[in-house]
Amino acid sequence: MKAKIRRLLLLSLLAVWSGAFAAETNLPRIVDRIFAMKKAQWEAYAPRFARPEWKVRLRKTSSGTGVVASDPSTSMGISIQPIYLDDKNPPAKLVVGSFQAVGRLPANAASSEKEVERAAQRVIGGRYSVSARYVKMPPSWEGFELTVTRAAR
């Protein structure tokens, strides 16, 4: 039963992600694409990151613009924040989130971090390292954030 719930959590995470992108639905390719962008390229791409019908908010920071997008019709949302150390190199890491309205995830979702992490690692592949954490954003969102870095060679 636990494995089924954890699989559902990961499928939910991936479904939100694949449904949100304007141009690409393959998560490993999305990660590859963003890790290939320099900061100026990301800054130009960020406003077009999500589907046009999604509500998009940009949060500019010195380490790169963060994107938060939500689909009003499904109460699902995503976030993405590449972390740039300078303007000349690709990001050092990428923080991506998948969120749903509070109550839509199983009650024990918070205890599924390691399983979500392992499953996301399998999906994203061995070129990257993934860590996951459950997050709750009062008053209305909960989900998982993945921190993705290039794997040590």
PDB file of C-alpha atoms in Angstrom, residues 1-130:
ATOM      1  CA  MET A   1       0.000   0.000   0.000  1.00  0.00           C
ATOM      2  CA  LYS A   2       2.803   2.436   0.913  1.00  0.00           C
ATOM      3  CA  ALA A   3       4.554   1.779  -2.407  1.00  0.00           C
ATOM      4  CA  LYS A   4       1.336   2.505  -4.285  1.00  0.00           C
ATOM      5  CA  ILE A   5       0.842   5.809  -2.450  1.00  0.00           C
ATOM      6  CA  ARG A   6       4.451   6.834  -3.110  1.00  0.00           C
ATOM      7  CA  ARG A   7       4.100   5.921  -6.784  1.00  0.00           C
ATOM      8  CA  LEU A   8       0.974   8.069  -6.937  1.00  0.00           C
ATOM      9  CA  LEU A   9       2.881  10.956  -5.344  1.00  0.00           C
ATOM     10  CA  LEU A  10       5.634  10.739  -7.949  1.00  0.00           C
ATOM     11  CA  LEU A  11       3.158  10.388 -10.802  1.00  0.00           C
ATOM     12  CA  SER A  12       1.366  13.445  -9.467  1.00  0.00           C
ATOM     13  CA  LEU A  13       4.644  15.375  -9.362  1.00  0.00           C
ATOM     14  CA  LEU A  14       5.522  14.372 -12.922  1.00  0.00           C
ATOM     15  CA  ALA A  15       2.009  14.992 -14.239  1.00  0.00           C
ATOM     16  CA  VAL A  16       1.994  18.527 -12.899  1.00  0.00           C
ATOM     17  CA  TRP A  17       5.413  19.116 -14.441  1.00  0.00           C
ATOM     18  CA  SER A  18       4.645  17.621 -17.827  1.00  0.00           C
ATOM     19  CA  GLY A  19       1.358  19.493 -18.056  1.00  0.00           C
ATOM     20  CA  ALA A  20       2.879  22.848 -17.201  1.00  0.00           C
ATOM     21  CA  PHE A  21       5.496  23.318 -19.871  1.00  0.00           C
ATOM     22  CA  ALA A  22       4.794  25.370 -22.923  1.00  0.00           C
ATOM     23  CA  ALA A  23       7.261  23.612 -25.215  1.00  0.00           C
ATOM     24  CA  GLU A  24       8.683  20.489 -23.594  1.00  0.00           C
ATOM     25  CA  THR A  25       7.128  17.657 -21.582  1.00  0.00           C
ATOM     26  CA  ASN A  26      10.150  15.416 -20.939  1.00  0.00           C
ATOM     27  CA  LEU A  27      11.567  16.224 -17.492  1.00  0.00           C
ATOM     28  CA  PRO A  28      15.147  15.026 -18.192  1.00  0.00           C
ATOM     29  CA  ARG A  29      15.270  17.197 -21.332  1.00  0.00           C
ATOM     30  CA  ILE A  30      13.903  20.173 -19.408  1.00  0.00           C
ATOM     31  CA  VAL A  31      16.629  19.756 -16.774  1.00  0.00           C
ATOM     32  CA  ASP A  32      19.288  19.360 -19.493  1.00  0.00           C
ATOM     33  CA  ARG A  33      18.020  22.456 -21.275  1.00  0.00           C
ATOM     34  CA  ILE A  34      18.073  24.653 -18.187  1.00  0.00           C
ATOM     35  CA  PHE A  35      21.489  23.387 -17.073  1.00  0.00           C
ATOM     36  CA  ALA A  36      22.792  24.407 -20.521  1.00  0.00           C
ATOM     37  CA  MET A  37      21.517  28.009 -20.190  1.00  0.00           C
ATOM     38  CA  LYS A  38      23.574  30.918 -19.031  1.00  0.00           C
ATOM     39  CA  LYS A  39      21.791  33.423 -16.830  1.00  0.00           C
ATOM     40  CA  ALA A  40      20.820  35.824 -19.653  1.00  0.00           C
ATOM     41  CA  GLN A  41      19.322  32.946 -21.647  1.00  0.00           C
ATOM     42  CA  TRP A  42      17.267  31.831 -18.646  1.00  0.00           C
ATOM     43  CA  GLU A  43      16.111  35.383 -17.949  1.00  0.00           C
ATOM     44  CA  ALA A  44      14.796  35.616 -21.531  1.00  0.00           C
ATOM     45  CA  TYR A  45      13.158  32.183 -21.366  1.00  0.00           C
ATOM     46  CA  ALA A  46      11.630  32.352 -17.871  1.00  0.00           C
ATOM     47  CA  PRO A  47       8.509  34.403 -18.789  1.00  0.00           C
ATOM     48  CA  ARG A  48       7.612  31.805 -21.436  1.00  0.00           C
ATOM     49  CA  PHE A  49       8.363  28.784 -19.274  1.00  0.00           C
ATOM     50  CA  ALA A  50       4.801  27.695 -18.499  1.00  0.00           C
ATOM     51  CA  ARG A  51       1.766  27.235 -20.694  1.00  0.00           C
ATOM     52  CA  PRO A  52       0.062  30.519 -21.642  1.00  0.00           C
ATOM     53  CA  GLU A  53      -3.164  29.626 -19.837  1.00  0.00           C
ATOM     54  CA  TRP A  54      -1.349  29.163 -16.529  1.00  0.00           C
ATOM     55  CA  LYS A  55      -1.014  32.047 -14.079  1.00  0.00           C
ATOM     56  CA  VAL A  56       2.694  32.921 -13.952  1.00  0.00           C
ATOM     57  CA  ARG A  57       4.602  34.987 -11.396  1.00  0.00           C
ATOM     58  CA  LEU A  58       8.260  35.853 -11.763  1.00  0.00           C
ATOM     59  CA  ARG A  59      10.524  36.502  -8.789  1.00  0.00           C
ATOM     60  CA  LYS A  60      13.759  38.226  -9.751  1.00  0.00           C
ATOM     61  CA  THR A  61      16.763  37.563  -7.558  1.00  0.00           C
ATOM     62  CA  SER A  62      20.484  38.134  -7.976  1.00  0.00           C
ATOM     63  CA  SER A  63      20.967  34.384  -8.533  1.00  0.00           C
ATOM     64  CA  GLY A  64      18.338  34.140 -11.300  1.00  0.00           C
ATOM     65  CA  THR A  65      14.632  34.625 -11.867  1.00  0.00           C
ATOM     66  CA  GLY A  66      12.309  32.168 -10.169  1.00  0.00           C
ATOM     67  CA  VAL A  67       9.060  31.127 -11.829  1.00  0.00           C
ATOM     68  CA  VAL A  68       5.885  30.104 -10.026  1.00  0.00           C
ATOM     69  CA  ALA A  69       3.027  28.968 -12.251  1.00  0.00           C
ATOM     70  CA  SER A  70      -0.393  27.594 -11.396  1.00  0.00           C
ATOM     71  CA  ASP A  71      -3.265  26.139 -13.343  1.00  0.00           C
ATOM     72  CA  PRO A  72      -6.456  27.682 -11.975  1.00  0.00           C
ATOM     73  CA  SER A  73      -8.582  24.894 -13.448  1.00  0.00           C
ATOM     74  CA  THR A  74      -6.782  22.062 -11.611  1.00  0.00           C
ATOM     75  CA  SER A  75      -5.377  23.751  -8.481  1.00  0.00           C
ATOM     76  CA  MET A  76      -1.895  22.515  -9.371  1.00  0.00           C
ATOM     77  CA  GLY A  77       1.289  24.524  -9.516  1.00  0.00           C
ATOM     78  CA  ILE A  78       4.986  24.387 -10.239  1.00  0.00           C
ATOM     79  CA  SER A  79       8.027  26.415  -9.323  1.00  0.00           C
ATOM     80  CA  ILE A  80      11.489  26.558 -10.789  1.00  0.00           C
ATOM     81  CA  GLN A  81      14.545  28.456  -9.607  1.00  0.00           C
ATOM     82  CA  PRO A  82      17.908  28.005 -11.284  1.00  0.00           C
ATOM     83  CA  ILE A  83      20.665  29.177  -8.942  1.00  0.00           C
ATOM     84  CA  TYR A  84      23.392  31.035 -10.838  1.00  0.00           C
ATOM     85  CA  LEU A  85      26.661  31.940  -9.171  1.00  0.00           C
ATOM     86  CA  ASP A  86      27.583  34.378 -11.956  1.00  0.00           C
ATOM     87  CA  ASP A  87      26.405  35.592 -15.369  1.00  0.00           C
ATOM     88  CA  LYS A  88      28.851  33.529 -17.423  1.00  0.00           C
ATOM     89  CA  ASN A  89      28.149  29.946 -16.366  1.00  0.00           C
ATOM     90  CA  PRO A  90      25.159  27.593 -16.276  1.00  0.00           C
ATOM     91  CA  PRO A  91      23.342  27.259 -12.940  1.00  0.00           C
ATOM     92  CA  ALA A  92      25.023  25.518 -10.036  1.00  0.00           C
ATOM     93  CA  LYS A  93      21.707  23.940  -9.074  1.00  0.00           C
ATOM     94  CA  LEU A  94      18.052  23.903  -9.948  1.00  0.00           C
ATOM     95  CA  VAL A  95      15.199  23.884  -7.434  1.00  0.00           C
ATOM     96  CA  VAL A  96      11.914  22.643  -8.870  1.00  0.00           C
ATOM     97  CA  GLY A  97       8.608  22.214  -7.107  1.00  0.00           C
ATOM     98  CA  SER A  98       5.280  20.591  -7.768  1.00  0.00           C
ATOM     99  CA  PHE A  99       2.318  21.663  -5.662  1.00  0.00           C
ATOM    100  CA  GLN A 100      -1.335  20.828  -5.220  1.00  0.00           C
ATOM    101  CA  ALA A 101      -4.132  22.237  -3.119  1.00  0.00           C
ATOM    102  CA  VAL A 102      -3.835  21.157   0.519  1.00  0.00           C
ATOM    103  CA  GLY A 103      -5.689  17.899   1.041  1.00  0.00           C
ATOM    104  CA  ARG A 104      -5.189  16.492  -2.467  1.00  0.00           C
ATOM    105  CA  LEU A 105      -2.032  14.580  -1.525  1.00  0.00           C
ATOM    106  CA  PRO A 106      -2.248  11.552   0.781  1.00  0.00           C
ATOM    107  CA  ALA A 107      -2.185  12.370   4.491  1.00  0.00           C
ATOM    108  CA  ASN A 108       1.243  10.743   4.893  1.00  0.00           C
ATOM    109  CA  ALA A 109       2.865  12.595   1.977  1.00  0.00           C
ATOM    110  CA  ALA A 110       5.428  14.250   4.247  1.00  0.00           C
ATOM    111  CA  SER A 111       6.925  10.854   5.109  1.00  0.00           C
ATOM    112  CA  SER A 112       7.511  10.029   1.427  1.00  0.00           C
ATOM    113  CA  GLU A 113      10.484  12.319   0.747  1.00  0.00           C
ATOM    114  CA  LYS A 114      13.077   9.566   0.273  1.00  0.00           C
ATOM    115  CA  GLU A 115      10.829   7.528  -2.018  1.00  0.00           C
ATOM    116  CA  VAL A 116      10.017  10.585  -4.117  1.00  0.00           C
ATOM    117  CA  GLU A 117      13.728  11.406  -4.206  1.00  0.00           C
ATOM    118  CA  ARG A 118      14.673   7.921  -5.435  1.00  0.00           C
ATOM    119  CA  ALA A 119      11.924   7.864  -8.047  1.00  0.00           C
ATOM    120  CA  ALA A 120      12.808  11.359  -9.288  1.00  0.00           C
ATOM    121  CA  GLN A 121      16.463  10.318  -9.494  1.00  0.00           C
ATOM    122  CA  ARG A 122      15.481   7.398 -11.726  1.00  0.00           C
ATOM    123  CA  VAL A 123      13.437   9.694 -13.982  1.00  0.00           C
ATOM    124  CA  ILE A 124      16.038  12.476 -14.232  1.00  0.00           C
ATOM    125  CA  GLY A 125      18.974  10.102 -14.684  1.00  0.00           C
ATOM    126  CA  GLY A 126      22.501   9.632 -13.436  1.00  0.00           C
ATOM    127  CA  ARG A 127      23.990  12.854 -14.801  1.00  0.00           C
ATOM    128  CA  TYR A 128      22.311  14.711 -11.929  1.00  0.00           C
ATOM    129  CA  SER A 129      21.892  14.276  -8.178  1.00  0.00           C
ATOM    130  CA  VAL A 130      18.446  14.849  -6.709  1.00  0.00           C
TER     131      VAL A 130
END
